[in-house]
Coordinates of C-alpha atoms and ligand atoms in Angstrom, one line a residue:
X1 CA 103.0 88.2 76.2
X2 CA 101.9 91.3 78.0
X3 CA 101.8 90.8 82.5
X4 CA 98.5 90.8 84.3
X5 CA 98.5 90.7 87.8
X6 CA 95.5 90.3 90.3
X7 CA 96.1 91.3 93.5
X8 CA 98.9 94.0 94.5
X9 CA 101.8 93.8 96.7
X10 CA 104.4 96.5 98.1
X11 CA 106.8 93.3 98.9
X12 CA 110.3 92.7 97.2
X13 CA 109.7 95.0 94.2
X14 CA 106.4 93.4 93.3
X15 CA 105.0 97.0 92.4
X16 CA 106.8 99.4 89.6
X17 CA 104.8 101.8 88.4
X18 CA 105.4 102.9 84.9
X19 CA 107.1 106.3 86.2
X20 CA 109.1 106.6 89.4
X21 CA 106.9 107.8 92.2
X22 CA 103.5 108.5 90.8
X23 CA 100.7 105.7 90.2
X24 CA 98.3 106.5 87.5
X25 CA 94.7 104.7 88.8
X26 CA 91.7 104.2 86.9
X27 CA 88.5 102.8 88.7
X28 CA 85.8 102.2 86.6
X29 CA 82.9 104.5 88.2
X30 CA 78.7 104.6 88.4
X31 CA 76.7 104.7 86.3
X32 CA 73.8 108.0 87.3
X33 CA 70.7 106.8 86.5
X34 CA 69.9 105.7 90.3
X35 CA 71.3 106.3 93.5
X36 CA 74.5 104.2 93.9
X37 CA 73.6 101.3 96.7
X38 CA 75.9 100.4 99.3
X39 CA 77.1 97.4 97.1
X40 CA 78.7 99.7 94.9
X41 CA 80.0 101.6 97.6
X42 CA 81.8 98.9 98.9
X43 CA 84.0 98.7 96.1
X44 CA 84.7 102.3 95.5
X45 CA 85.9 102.1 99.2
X46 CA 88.1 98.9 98.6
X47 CA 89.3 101.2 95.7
X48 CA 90.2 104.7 98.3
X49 CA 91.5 101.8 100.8
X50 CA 94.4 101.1 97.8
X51 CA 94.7 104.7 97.0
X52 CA 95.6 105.7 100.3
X53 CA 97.9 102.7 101.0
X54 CA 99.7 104.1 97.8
X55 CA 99.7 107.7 99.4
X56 CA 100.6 106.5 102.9
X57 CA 104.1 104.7 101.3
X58 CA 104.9 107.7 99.7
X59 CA 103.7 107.6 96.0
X60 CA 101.6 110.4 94.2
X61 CA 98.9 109.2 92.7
X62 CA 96.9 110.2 89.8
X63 CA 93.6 109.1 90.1
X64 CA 90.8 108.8 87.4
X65 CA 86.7 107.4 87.5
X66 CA 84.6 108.0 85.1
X67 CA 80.6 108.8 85.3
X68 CA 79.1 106.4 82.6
X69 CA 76.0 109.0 81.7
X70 CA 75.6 106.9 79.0
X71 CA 75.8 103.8 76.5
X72 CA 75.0 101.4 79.5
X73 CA 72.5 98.7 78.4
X74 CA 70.7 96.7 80.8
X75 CA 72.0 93.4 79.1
X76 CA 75.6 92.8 78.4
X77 CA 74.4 91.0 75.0
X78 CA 74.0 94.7 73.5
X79 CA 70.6 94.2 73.6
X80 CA 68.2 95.7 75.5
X81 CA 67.7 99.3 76.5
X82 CA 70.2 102.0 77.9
X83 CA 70.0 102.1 81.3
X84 CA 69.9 106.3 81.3
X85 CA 67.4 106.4 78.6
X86 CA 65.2 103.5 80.5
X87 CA 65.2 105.3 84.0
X88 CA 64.5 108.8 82.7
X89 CA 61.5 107.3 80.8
X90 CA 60.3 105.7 84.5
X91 CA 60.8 108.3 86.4
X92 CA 59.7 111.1 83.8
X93 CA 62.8 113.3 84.1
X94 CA 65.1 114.8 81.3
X95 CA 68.0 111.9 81.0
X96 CA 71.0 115.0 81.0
X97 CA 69.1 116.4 84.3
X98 CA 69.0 112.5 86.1
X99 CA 73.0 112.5 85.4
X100 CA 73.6 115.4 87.0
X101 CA 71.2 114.6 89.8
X102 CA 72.4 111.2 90.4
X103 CA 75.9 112.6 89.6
X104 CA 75.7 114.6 92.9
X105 CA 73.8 112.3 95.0
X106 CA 76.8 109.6 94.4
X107 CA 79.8 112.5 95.2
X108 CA 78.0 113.0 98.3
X109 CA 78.2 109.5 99.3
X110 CA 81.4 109.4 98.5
X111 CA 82.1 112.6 100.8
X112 CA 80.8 110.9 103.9
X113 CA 82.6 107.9 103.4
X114 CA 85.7 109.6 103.7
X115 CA 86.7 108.6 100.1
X116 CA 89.4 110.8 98.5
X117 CA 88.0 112.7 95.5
X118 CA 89.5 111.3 92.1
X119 CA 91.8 113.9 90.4
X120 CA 89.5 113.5 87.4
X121 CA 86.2 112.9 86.9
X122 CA 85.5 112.6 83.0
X123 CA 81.6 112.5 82.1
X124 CA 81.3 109.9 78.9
X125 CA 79.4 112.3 77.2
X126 CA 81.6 115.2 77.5
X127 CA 84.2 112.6 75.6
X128 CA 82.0 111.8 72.2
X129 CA 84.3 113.1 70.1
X130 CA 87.3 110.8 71.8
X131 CA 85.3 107.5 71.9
X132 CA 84.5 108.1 68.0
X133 CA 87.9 108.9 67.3
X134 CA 89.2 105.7 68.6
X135 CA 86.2 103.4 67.2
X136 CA 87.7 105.0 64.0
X137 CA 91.3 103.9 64.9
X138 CA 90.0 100.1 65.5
X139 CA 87.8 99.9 62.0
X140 CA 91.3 101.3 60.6
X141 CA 93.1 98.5 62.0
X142 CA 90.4 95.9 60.6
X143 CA 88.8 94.8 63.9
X144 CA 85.4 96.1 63.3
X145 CA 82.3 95.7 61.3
X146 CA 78.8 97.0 60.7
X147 CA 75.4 95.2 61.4
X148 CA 72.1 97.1 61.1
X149 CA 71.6 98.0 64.4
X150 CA 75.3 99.7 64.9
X151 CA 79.5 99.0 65.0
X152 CA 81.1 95.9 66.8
X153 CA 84.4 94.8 67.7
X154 CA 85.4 91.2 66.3
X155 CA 87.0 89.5 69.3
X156 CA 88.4 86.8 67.1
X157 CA 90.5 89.4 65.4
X158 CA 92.3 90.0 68.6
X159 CA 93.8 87.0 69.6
X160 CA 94.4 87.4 73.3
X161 CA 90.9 88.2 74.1
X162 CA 89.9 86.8 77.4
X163 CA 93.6 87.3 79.1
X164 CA 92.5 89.1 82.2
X165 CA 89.7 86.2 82.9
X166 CA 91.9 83.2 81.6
X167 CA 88.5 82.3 80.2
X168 CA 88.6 80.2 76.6
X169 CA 87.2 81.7 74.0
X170 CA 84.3 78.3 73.6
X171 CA 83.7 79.0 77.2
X172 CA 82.7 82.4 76.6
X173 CA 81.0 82.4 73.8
X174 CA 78.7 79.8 75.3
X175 CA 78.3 82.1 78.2
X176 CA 77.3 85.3 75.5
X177 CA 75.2 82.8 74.0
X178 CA 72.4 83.3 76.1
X179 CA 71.1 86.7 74.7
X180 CA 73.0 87.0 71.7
X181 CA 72.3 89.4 68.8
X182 CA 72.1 87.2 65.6
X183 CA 73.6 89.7 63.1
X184 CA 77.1 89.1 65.7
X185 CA 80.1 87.6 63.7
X186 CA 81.1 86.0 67.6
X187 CA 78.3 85.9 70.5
X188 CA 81.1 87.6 72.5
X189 CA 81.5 90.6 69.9
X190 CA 80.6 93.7 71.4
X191 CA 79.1 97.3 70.3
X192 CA 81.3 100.2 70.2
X193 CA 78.3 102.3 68.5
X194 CA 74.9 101.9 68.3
X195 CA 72.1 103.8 65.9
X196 CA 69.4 105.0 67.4
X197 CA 66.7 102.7 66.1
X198 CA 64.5 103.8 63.6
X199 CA 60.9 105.4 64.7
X200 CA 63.2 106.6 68.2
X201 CA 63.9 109.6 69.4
X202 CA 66.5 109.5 72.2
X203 CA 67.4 112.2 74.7
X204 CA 70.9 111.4 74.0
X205 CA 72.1 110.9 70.7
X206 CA 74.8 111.9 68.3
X207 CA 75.8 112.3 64.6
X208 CA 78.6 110.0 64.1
X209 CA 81.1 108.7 60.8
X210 CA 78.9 105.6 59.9
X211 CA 75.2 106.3 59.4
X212 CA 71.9 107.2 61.6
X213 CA 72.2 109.0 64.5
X214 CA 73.4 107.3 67.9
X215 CA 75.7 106.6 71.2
X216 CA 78.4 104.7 72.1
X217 CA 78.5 101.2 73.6
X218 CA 79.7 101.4 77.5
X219 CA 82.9 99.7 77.1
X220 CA 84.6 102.4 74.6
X221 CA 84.3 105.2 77.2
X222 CA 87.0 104.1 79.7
X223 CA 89.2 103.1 76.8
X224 CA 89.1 106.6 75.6
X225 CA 89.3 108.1 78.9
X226 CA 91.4 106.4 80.4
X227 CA 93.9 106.9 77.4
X228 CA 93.0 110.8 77.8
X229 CA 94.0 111.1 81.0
X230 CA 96.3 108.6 81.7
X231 CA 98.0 107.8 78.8
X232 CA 98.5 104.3 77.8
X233 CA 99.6 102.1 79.4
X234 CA 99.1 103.2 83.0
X235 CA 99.6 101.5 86.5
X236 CA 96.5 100.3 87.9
X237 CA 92.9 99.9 87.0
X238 CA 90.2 98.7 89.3
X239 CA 86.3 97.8 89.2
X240 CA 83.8 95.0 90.9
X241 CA 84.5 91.7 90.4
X242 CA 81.5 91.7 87.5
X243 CA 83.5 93.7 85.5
X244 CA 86.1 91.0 84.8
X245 CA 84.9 88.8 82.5
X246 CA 82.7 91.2 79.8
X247 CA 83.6 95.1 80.8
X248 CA 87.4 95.0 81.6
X249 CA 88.2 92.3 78.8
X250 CA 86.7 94.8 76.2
X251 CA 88.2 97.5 77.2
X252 CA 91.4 95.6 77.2
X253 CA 90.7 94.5 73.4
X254 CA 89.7 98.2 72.4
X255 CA 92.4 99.8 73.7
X256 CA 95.1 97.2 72.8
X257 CA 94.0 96.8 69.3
X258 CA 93.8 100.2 68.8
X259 CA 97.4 101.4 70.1
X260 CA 98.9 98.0 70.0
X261 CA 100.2 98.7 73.6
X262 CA 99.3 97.4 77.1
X263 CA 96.6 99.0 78.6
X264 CA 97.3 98.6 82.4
X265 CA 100.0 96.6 84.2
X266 CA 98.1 95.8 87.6
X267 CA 94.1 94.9 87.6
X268 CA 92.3 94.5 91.2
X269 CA 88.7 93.8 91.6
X270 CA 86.7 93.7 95.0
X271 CA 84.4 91.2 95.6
X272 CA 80.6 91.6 95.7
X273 CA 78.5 92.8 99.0
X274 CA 75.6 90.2 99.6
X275 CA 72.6 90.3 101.4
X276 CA 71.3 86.4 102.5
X277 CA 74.0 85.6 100.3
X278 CA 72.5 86.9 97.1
X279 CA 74.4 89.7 95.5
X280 CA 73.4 93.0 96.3
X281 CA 71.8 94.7 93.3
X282 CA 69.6 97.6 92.0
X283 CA 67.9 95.2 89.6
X284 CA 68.2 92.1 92.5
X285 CA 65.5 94.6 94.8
X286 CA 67.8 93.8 97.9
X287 CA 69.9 96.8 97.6
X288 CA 70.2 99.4 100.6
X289 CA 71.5 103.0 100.4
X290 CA 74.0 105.1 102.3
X291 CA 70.9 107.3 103.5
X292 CA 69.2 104.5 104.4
X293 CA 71.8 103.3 107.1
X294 CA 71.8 107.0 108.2
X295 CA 68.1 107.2 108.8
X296 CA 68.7 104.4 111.2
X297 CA 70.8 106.4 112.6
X298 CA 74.4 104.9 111.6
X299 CA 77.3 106.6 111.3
X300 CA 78.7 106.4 107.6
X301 CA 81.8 105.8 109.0
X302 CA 80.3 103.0 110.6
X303 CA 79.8 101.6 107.1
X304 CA 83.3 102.2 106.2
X305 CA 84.1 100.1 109.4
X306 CA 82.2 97.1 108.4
X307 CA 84.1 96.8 105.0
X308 CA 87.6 97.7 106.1
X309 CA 87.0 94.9 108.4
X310 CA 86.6 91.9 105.9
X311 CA 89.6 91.3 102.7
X312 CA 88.2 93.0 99.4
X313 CA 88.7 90.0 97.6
X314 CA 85.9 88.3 100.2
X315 CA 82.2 88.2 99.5
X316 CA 80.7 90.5 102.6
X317 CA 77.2 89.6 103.1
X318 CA 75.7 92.5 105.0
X319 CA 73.1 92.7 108.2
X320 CA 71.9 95.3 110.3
X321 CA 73.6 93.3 113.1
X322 CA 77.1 93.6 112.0
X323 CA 76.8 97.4 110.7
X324 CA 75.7 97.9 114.7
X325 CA 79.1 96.2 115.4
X326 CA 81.0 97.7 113.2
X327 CA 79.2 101.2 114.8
X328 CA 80.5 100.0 118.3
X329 CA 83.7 99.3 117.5
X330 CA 84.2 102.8 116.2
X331 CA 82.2 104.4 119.1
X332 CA 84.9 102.5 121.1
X333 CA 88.1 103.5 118.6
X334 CA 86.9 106.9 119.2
X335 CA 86.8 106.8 122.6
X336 CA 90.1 105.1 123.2
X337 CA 91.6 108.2 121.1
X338 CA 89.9 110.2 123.1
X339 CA 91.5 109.0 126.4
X340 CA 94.6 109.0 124.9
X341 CA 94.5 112.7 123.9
X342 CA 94.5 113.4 127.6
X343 CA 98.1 112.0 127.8
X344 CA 99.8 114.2 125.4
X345 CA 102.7 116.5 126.1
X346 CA 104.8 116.5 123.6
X347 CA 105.8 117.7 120.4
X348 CA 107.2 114.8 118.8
X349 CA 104.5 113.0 116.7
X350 CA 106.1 110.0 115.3
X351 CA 104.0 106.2 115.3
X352 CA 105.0 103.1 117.7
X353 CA 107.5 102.1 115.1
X354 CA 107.3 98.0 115.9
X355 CA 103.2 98.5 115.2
X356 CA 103.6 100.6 112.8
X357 CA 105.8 97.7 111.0
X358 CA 102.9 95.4 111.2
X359 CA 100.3 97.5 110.5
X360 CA 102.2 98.4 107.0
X361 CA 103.2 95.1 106.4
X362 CA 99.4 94.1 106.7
X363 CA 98.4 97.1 103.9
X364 CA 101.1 96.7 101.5
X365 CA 100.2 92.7 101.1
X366 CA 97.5 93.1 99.2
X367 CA 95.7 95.4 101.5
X368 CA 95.6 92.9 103.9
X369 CA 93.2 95.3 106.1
X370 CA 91.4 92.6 108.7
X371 CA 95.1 91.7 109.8
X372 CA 95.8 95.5 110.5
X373 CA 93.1 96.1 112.2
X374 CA 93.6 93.1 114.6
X375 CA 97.2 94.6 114.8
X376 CA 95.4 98.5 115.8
X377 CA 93.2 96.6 118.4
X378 CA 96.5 94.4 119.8
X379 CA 97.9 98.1 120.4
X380 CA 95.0 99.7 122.5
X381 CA 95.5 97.2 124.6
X382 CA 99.1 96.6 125.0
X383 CA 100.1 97.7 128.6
X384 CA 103.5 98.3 127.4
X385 CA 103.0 101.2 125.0
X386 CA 102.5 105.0 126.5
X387 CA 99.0 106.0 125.8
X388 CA 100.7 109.0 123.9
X389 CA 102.9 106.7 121.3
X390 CA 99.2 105.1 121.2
X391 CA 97.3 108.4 120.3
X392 CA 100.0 109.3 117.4
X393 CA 100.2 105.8 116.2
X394 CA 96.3 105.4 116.0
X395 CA 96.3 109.4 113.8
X396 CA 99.0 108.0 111.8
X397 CA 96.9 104.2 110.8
X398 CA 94.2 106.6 110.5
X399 CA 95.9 108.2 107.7
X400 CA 94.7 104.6 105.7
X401 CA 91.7 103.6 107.9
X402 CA 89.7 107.3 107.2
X403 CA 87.4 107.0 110.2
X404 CA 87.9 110.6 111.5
X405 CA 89.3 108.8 115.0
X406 CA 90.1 112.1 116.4
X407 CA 86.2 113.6 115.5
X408 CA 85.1 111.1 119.1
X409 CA 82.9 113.6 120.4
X410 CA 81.0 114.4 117.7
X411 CA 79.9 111.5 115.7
X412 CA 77.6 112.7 112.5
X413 CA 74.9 111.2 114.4
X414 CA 74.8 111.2 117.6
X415 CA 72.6 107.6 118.8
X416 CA 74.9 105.6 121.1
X417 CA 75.7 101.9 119.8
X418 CA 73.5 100.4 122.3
X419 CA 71.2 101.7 120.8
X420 CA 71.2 101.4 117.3
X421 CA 71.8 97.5 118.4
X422 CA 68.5 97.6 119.8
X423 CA 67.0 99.0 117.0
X424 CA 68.4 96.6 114.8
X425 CA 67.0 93.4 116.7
X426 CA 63.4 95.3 116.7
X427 CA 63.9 95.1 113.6
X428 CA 65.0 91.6 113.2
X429 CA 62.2 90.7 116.0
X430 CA 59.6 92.9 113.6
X431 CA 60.7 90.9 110.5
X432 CA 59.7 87.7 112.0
X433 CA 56.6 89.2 113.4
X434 CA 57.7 88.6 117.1
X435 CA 55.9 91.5 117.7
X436 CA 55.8 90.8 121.7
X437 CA 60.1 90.9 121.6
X438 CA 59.6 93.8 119.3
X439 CA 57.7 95.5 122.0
X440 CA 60.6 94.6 124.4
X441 CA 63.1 96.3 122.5
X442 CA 60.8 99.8 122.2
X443 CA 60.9 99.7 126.0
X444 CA 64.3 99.0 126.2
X445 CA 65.0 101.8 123.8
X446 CA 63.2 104.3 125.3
X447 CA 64.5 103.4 128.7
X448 CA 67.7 104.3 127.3
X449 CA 66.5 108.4 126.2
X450 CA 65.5 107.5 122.6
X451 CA 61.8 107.2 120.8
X452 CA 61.0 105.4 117.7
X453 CA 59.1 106.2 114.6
X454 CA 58.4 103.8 112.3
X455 CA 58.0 105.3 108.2
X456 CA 57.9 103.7 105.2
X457 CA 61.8 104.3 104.7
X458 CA 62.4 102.3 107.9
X459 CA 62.7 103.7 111.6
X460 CA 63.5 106.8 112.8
X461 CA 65.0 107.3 116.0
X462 CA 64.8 110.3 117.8
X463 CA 66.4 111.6 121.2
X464 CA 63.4 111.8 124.2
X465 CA 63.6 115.4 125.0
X466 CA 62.2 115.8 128.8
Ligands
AMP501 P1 77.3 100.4 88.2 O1 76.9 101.7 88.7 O2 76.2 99.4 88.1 O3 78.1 100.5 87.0 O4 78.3 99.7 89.3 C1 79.3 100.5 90.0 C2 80.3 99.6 90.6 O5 79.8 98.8 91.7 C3 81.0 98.6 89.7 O6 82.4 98.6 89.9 C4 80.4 97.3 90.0 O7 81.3 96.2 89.8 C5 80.2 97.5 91.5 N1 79.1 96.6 92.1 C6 77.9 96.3 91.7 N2 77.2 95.5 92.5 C7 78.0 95.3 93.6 C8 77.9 94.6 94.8 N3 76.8 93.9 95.2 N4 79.0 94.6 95.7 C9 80.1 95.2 95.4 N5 80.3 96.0 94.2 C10 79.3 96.0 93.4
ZN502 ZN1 85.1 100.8 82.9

């Protein structure tokens, strides 16, 4: 019986990775055919949070995401259109032009969130050849068949299907029941190729071993991928909690049936970013965007803040109130550095080595971040450490936290938090049409140097130059 684990912990040997000091990661990464939202983000943070806890105790780490570019469907039933296909068709683009675009708009995000770039970025369709090559492996080993509309994968052929989400096989396939395709030997099989239907032309489409034209299903790509680059099994895979059940137990059945070896030894999922306590999502119409929270003047970092500050394995439902809290508290981090600074004169650089202990203890349990943060704050404040021990030990948690706590001076934007605060109840006030507090707040926020612009992407705020 092959070991899953759920969370991660540095304690007692509960880690190993395969080979001695370097960590092979796989996160499972967007798909381009919108802007990523700051749902998403939060879990490729929670993901660069792990990565550099895994750096900061010494291990290399190889790090892999894929771009899904695409095979995507918008129903998990294998029904349904490709998402890539869908949105180039809305949007009247070429679908191999929206990747790229949506490619680079999502590596910028990344950029100013301080997220370490993955060693590898494989593109599914750059790996056709790989994902056909293993689809043949699996119909070799008797765990596939054809219906009309393209290949599947017989999940009752593998008999530890649903491992990773403990789920029973009855309880699945009543949940797959919903939009099932009828041809399916099990409502939980799944495609690993699809034809193009007949009459369509597709953007993105490719002669294959089995028939008409076509693409491969979603799952396949980080099976073949992953096995590309990291070999199989490797250390740690990663993805949004909605990945557990469907996604990450078909790659799991693809790649195990078609090696007959583990796929990854350690699986961690973060937990989903709400907004009124609905889940953030493109299709949900609640979703905001990195440049959104920047046109309101926000620091990314900011952003960062307000999801280092809450457990990945937490639901975080977001408000303009806490992201001005979160902005605050890193005004105020970058300030306290800043004072610091001015104590420094020597060359020794070493951490406080008592917080230090508690701030790694916090990490390496299951990146226990809100406990290390309260452990950070506990610090600043602690009379009894030199304010230079404090400046080297705050540089060295910053190694993890990836705030940029020595850039005080120069925030990206420069609106003080008092402000943006203001700006965030006018908002409030605005949504509840209390236009009369709303008013308040203008006055209060131009009292302070700064002007408002409302615009159809939210408000602008702009410094009142005399
Ligand atoms: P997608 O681009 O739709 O494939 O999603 C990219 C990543 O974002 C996946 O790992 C999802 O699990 C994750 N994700 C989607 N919605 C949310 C959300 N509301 N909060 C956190 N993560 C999310
Ligand atoms: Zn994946």
């Amino acid at each position: 019986m092959i070991k899953l684990f759920n969370t991660l912990s540095l304690k007692e040997d509960f880690f190993k990775p395969i080979s001695d000091n370097t960590v092979g990661l796989y996160t499972c990464g967007p798909t381009v055919y919108l802007f990523a939202h700051i749902g998403n983000l939060r879990t490729y943070l929670f993901e660069d949070l792990l990565k550099r806890m895994l750096i900061y105790n010494g291990f290399e780490v190889n790090h892999v995401m894929n771009i899904t570019d695409v095979g995507h469907l918008s129903s998990n039933a294998d029904v349904g259109e490709d998402k890539m296909e869908l949105s180039a068709k809305n949007q009247d683009m070429n679908a191999w032009k929206m990747a790229e675009f949506y490619t680079g708009a999502f590596m910028k995000d990344l950029e100013r969130l301080n997220i370490i770039k993955p060693d590898n970025i494989p593109k599914a369709t750059d790996h056709i050849a790989e994902q056909i090559e293993m689809i043949e492996k699996l119909e070799k080993n008797g765990y596939t068949y054809q219906l009309e509309d393209g290949i599947y994968f017989d999940v009752s052929k593998f008999a530890e299907y649903g491992k990773l989400s403990r789920q029973k096989m009855d309880e699945k396939q009543a949940g797959a029941r919903v939009e099932v395709n009828l041809g399916k030997r099990n409502p939980a099989d799944f495609a690993l190729w699809k034809f193009t239907a007949s009459g369509v032309k597709r953007q993105m489409e490719w002669d294959n071993p089995w028939g008409r034209r076509g693409f491969p299903g979603w799952h396949i790509e980080c099976s073949a991928m992953s096995t590309k680059y990291l070999g199989q099994p490797f250390d740690i895979h990663c993805g949004g909690i909605d990945h557990i059940p469907v996604h990450h137990e078909n790659e799991i059945a693809q790649s195990e049936a078609a090696s007959g070896k583990n796929l990854a030894n350690y699986w961690l999922h973060g937990e989903f970013m709400l907004v009124d306590g609905r889940r953030m999502g493109k299709s949900e119409g609640n979703a905001f965007l990195l440049e959104d929270l920047i046109k309101r003047g926000f620091d990314p970092l900011a952003y960062r803040y307000l999801c280092l500050n809450t457990h990945y394995r937490i639901q975080l439902n977001f408000t303009w109130e806490s992201l001005a809290g979160a902005q605050k508290a890193l005004d105020r981090l970058r300030e306290h550095l800043n004072v610091f600074s001015q104590s420094v004169n020597r060359d020794s650089k070493s951490a406080n080595s008592e917080y230090k202990k508690t701030f790694t203890d916090a990490i390496n349990n299951d990146l226990n971040m809100p406990l290390a943060l309260g452990n950070l704050w506990k610090l600043i404040k602690d009379e009894n450490v030199a304010n230079e021990d404090k400046y080297f030990t705050l540089l060295d948690f910053d190694r993890i936290l990836g705030l940029d706590l020595s850039k005080k001076n120069e925030p990206l934007v420069n609106i003080p938090a008092e402000v943006n605060e203001l700006v965030s109840k006018r908002e409030i006030a605005r949504s509840e049409k209390n236009y009369k507090l709303a008013d308040e707040f203008r006055t209060k926020i131009s009292e302070s140097g700064y002007e408002i612009e409302d615009s159809s992407d939210g408000p602008k705020i702009k410094k009142i130059i005399a």
